[in-house]
mmCIF file of C-alpha atoms in Angstrom:
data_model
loop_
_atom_site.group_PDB
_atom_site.id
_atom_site.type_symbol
_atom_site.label_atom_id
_atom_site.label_comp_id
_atom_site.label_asym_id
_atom_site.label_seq_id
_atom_site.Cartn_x
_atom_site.Cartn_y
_atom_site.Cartn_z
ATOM 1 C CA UNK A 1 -17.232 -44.013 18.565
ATOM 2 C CA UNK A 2 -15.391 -41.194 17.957
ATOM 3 C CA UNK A 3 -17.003 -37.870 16.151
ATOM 4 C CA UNK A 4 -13.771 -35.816 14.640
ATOM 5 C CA UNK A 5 -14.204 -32.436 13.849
ATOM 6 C CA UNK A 6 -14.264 -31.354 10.782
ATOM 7 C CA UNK A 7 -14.275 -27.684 9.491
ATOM 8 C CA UNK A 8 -15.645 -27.055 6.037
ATOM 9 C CA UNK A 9 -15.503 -23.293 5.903
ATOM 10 C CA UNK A 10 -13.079 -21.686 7.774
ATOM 11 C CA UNK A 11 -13.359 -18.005 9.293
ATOM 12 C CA UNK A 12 -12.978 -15.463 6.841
ATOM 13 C CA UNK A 13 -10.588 -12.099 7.766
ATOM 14 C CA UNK A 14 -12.934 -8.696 8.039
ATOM 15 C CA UNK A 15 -12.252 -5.180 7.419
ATOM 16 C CA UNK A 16 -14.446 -2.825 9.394
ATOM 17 C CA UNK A 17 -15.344 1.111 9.806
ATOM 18 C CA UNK A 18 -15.407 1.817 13.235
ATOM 19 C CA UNK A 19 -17.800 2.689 15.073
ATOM 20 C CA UNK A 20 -20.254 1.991 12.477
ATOM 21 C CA UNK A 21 -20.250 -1.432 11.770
ATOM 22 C CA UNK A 22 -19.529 -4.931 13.267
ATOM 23 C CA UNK A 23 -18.217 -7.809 12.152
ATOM 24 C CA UNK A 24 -19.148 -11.469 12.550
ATOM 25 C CA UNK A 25 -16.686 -13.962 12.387
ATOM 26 C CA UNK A 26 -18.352 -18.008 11.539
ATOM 27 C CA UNK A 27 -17.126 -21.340 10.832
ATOM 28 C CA UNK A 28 -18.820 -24.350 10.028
ATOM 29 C CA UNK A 29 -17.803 -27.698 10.862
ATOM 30 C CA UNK A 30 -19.483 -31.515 11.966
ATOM 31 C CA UNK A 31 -19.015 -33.801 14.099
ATOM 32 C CA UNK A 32 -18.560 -30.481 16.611
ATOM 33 C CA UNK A 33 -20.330 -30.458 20.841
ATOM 34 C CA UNK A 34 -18.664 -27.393 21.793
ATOM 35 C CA UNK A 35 -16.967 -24.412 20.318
ATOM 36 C CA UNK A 36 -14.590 -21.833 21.820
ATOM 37 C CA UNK A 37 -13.507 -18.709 20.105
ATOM 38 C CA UNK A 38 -10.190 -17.285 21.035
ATOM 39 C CA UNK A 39 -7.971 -13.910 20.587
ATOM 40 C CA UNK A 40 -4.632 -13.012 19.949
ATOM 41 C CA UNK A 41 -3.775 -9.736 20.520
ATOM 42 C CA UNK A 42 -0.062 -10.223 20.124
ATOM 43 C CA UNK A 43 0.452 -11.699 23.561
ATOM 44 C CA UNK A 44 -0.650 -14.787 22.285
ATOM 45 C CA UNK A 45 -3.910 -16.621 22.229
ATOM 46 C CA UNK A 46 -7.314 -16.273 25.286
ATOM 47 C CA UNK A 47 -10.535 -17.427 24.897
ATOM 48 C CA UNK A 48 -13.476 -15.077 24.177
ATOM 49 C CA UNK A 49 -15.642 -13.988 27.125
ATOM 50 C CA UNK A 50 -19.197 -12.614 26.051
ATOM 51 C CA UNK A 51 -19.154 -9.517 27.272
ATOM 52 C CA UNK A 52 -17.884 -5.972 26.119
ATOM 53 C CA UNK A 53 -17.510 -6.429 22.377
ATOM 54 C CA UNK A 54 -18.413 -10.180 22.470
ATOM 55 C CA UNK A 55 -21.179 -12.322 21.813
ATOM 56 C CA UNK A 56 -21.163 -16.074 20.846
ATOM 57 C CA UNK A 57 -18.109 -16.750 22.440
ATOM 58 C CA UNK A 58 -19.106 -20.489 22.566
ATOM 59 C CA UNK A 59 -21.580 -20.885 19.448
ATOM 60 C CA UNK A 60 -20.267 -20.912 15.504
ATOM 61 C CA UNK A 61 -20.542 -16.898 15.319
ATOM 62 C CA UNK A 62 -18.472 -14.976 17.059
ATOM 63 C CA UNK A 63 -19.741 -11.391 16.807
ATOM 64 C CA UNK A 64 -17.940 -8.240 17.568
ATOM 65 C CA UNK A 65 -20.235 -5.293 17.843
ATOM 66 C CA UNK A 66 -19.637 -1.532 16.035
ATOM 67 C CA UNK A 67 -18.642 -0.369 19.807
ATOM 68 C CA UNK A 68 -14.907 -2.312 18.674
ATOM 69 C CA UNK A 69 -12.313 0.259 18.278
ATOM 70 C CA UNK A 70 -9.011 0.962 16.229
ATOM 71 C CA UNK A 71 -7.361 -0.713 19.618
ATOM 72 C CA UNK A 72 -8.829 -4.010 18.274
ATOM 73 C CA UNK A 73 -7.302 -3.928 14.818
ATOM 74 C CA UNK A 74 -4.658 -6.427 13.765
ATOM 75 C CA UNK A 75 -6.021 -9.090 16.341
ATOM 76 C CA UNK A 76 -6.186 -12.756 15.083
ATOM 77 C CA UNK A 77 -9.071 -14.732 15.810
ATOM 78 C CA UNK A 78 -10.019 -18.549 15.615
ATOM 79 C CA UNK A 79 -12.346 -20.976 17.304
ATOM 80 C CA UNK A 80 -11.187 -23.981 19.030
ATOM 81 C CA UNK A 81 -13.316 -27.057 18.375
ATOM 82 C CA UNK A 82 -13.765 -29.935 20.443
ATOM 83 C CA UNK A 83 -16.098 -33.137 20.262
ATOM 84 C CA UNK A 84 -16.962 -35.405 23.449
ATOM 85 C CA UNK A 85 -14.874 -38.317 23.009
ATOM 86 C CA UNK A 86 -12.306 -37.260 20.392
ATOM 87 C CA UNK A 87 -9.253 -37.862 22.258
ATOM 88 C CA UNK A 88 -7.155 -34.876 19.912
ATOM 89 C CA UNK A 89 -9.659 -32.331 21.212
ATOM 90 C CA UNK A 90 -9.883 -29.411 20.514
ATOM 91 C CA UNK A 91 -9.071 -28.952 16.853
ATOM 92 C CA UNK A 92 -7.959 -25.434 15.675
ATOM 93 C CA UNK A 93 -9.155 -23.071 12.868
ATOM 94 C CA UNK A 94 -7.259 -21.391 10.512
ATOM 95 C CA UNK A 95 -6.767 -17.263 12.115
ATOM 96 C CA UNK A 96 -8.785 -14.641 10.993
ATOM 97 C CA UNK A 97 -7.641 -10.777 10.874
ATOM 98 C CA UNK A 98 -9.207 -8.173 12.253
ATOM 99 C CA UNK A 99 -8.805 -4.610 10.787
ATOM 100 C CA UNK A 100 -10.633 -1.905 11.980
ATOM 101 C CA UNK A 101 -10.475 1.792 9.822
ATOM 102 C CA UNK A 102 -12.199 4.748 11.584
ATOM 103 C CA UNK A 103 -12.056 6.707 8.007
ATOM 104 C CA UNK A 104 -10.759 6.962 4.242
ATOM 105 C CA UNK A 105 -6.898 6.774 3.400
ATOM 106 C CA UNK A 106 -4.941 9.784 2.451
ATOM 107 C CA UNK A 107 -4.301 10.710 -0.091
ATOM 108 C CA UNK A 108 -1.442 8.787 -1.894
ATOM 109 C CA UNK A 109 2.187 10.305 -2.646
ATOM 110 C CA UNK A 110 3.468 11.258 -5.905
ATOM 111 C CA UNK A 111 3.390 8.492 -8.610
ATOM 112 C CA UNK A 112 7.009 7.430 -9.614
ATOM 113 C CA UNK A 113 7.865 6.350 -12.818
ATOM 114 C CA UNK A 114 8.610 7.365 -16.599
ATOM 115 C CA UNK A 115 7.221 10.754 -17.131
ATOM 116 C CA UNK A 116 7.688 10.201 -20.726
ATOM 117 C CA UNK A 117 6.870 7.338 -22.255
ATOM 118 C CA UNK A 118 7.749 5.720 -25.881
ATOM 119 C CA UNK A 119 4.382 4.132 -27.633
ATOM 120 C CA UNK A 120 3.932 0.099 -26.738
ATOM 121 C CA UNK A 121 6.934 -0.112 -24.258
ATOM 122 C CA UNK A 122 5.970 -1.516 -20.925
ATOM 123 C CA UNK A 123 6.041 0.895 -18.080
ATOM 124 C CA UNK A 124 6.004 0.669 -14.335
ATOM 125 C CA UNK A 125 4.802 3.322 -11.683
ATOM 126 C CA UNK A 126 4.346 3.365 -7.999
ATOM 127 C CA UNK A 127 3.946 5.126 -4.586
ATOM 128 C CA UNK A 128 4.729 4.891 -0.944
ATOM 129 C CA UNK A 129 2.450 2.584 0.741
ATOM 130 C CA UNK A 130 -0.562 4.275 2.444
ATOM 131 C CA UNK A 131 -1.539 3.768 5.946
ATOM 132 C CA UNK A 132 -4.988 2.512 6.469
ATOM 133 C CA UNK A 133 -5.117 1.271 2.527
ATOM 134 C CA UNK A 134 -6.346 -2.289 2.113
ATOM 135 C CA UNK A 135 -5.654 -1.866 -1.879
ATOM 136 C CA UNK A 136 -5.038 0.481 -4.505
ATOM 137 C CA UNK A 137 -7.132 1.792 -7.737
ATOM 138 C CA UNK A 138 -5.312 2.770 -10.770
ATOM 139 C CA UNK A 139 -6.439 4.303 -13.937
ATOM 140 C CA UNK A 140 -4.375 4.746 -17.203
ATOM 141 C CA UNK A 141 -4.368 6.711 -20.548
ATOM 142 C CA UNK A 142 -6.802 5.807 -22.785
ATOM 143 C CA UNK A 143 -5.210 3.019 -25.088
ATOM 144 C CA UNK A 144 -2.842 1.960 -22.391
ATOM 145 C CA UNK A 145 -3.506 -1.442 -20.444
ATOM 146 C CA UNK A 146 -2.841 -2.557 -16.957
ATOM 147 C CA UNK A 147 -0.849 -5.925 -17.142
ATOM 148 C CA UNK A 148 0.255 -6.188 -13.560
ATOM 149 C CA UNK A 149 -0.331 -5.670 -9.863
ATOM 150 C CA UNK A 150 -3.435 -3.559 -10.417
ATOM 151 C CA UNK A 151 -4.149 -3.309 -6.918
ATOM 152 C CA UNK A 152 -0.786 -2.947 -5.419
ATOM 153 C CA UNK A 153 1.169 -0.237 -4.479
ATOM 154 C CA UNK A 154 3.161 -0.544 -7.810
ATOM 155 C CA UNK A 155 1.566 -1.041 -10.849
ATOM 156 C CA UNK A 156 2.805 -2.238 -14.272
ATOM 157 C CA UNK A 157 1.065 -1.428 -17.956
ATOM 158 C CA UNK A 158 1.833 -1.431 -21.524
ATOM 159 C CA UNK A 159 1.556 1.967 -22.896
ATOM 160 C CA UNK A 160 -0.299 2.776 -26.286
ATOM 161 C CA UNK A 161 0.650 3.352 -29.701
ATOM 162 C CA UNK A 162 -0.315 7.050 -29.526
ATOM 163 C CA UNK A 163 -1.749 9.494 -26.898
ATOM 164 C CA UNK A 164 -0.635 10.364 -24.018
ATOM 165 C CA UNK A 165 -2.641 11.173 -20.454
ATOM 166 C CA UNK A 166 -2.385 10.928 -16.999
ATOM 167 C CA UNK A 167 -1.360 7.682 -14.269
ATOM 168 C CA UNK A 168 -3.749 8.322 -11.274
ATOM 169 C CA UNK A 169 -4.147 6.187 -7.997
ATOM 170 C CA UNK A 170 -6.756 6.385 -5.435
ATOM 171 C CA UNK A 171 -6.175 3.879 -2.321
ATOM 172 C CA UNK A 172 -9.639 2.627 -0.352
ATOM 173 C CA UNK A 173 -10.805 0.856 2.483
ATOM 174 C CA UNK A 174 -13.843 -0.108 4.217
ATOM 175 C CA UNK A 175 -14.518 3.493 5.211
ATOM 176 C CA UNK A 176 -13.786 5.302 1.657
ATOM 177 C CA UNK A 177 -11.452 5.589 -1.077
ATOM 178 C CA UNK A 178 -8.986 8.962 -0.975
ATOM 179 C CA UNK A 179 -9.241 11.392 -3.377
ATOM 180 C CA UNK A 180 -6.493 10.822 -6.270
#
C-alpha cells in the first residue's frame, strides 16, 4: 500500500538579527520515511548538508544557527518529502524566505504628501522604501484615522474635523525600529 505524503503545516518564512539569533525552519506532514531539506540560493535548488550553519538536514527541523550571516539572506528553503513506496516521491513544500538583518533600518526619507490639509478629506502620504525594513509604523494627528496600507510604504487616512499635528513613520525589523 502506498503511504502519500501529506504536509499539514508548511514552513513558515523567518526574519533574523544576525549574529544573535537562529532560525528554525519545520514542517509537519504523515505518511512521511524520509525528509530532505534543500536551498536555493539563486542558482537554483541543493540539498542541505549538516554542517556549517546546518543541523537536521534530514529530520522535520531544519535549523540554521546565529553563526548565519547577511550572505544567507534572501535564500529559499523547502524540504523534499518522500515515503517508501510512493511512486511520485518526493513531494515538495511550499519555499520559505530567509532574511537576515545585522541592525535597525534608517531612518526613513521625508514624508510626501499634503502639507495642508482641509478637515475630513482623505489624504495620502508616503516615503522611499527603506532598505532592511520588513514594514512600516505610522502615527497620525489626533482625530485623524488610518484607513489604508498602515504598514506600507504609503499610507492613506482620513483627516479630522479640526486640529492639526504631525504624519510620522518609523520603519522596523527584527533588529529594531529607526528613529522617526
Amino acid at each position: 500500500m502506498q503511504r502519500i505524503p501529506v504536509i499539514t503545516s508548511q514552513p513558515v518564512s523567518s526574519n533574523i538579527c544576525a549574529p544573535s539569533t537562529g532560525a528554525t525552519f519545520s514542517v509537519i506532514a504523515t505518511g512521511v520515511t524520509s525528509y530532505q531539506w534543500q536551498v536555493n540560493d539563486g542558482s537554483g535548488w541543493v540539498n542541505v548538508s549538516n554542517g556549517g550553519v546546518y543541523s537536521g538536514a534530514t529530520t522535520a527541523n531544519l535549523v540554521i544557527s546565529n553563526a548565519v550571516t547577511t550572505a544567507y539572506d534572501g535564500y529559499l528553503y523547502r524540504v523534499q518529502l518522500s515515503s517508501t513506496g510512493y511512486r511520485c516521491s518526493p513531494v515538495n513544500s511550499d519555499a520559505a524566505t530567509l532574511r537576515v538583518f545585522t541592525g535597525a533600518p534608517a531612518t526613513p526619507g521625508a514624508i510626501t504628501g499634503n502639507v495642508t490639509v482641509c478637515p475630513s478629506i482623505i489624504a495620502v502620504y508616503s516615503i522611499t522604501p527603506v532598505a532592511q525594513a520588513i514594514s512600516y509604523n505610522w502615527t497620525v494627528p489626533a482625530g485623524w484615522s488610518i484607513i489604508s496600507a498602515a504598514s506600507s510604504s504609503t499610507v492613506t487616512v482620513l483627516t479630522a474635523a479640526s486640529g492639526s499635528g504631525n504624519v510620522r513613520v518609523t520603519a522596523p525589523n527584527t533588529c529594531g525600529t529607526s528613529p522617526a
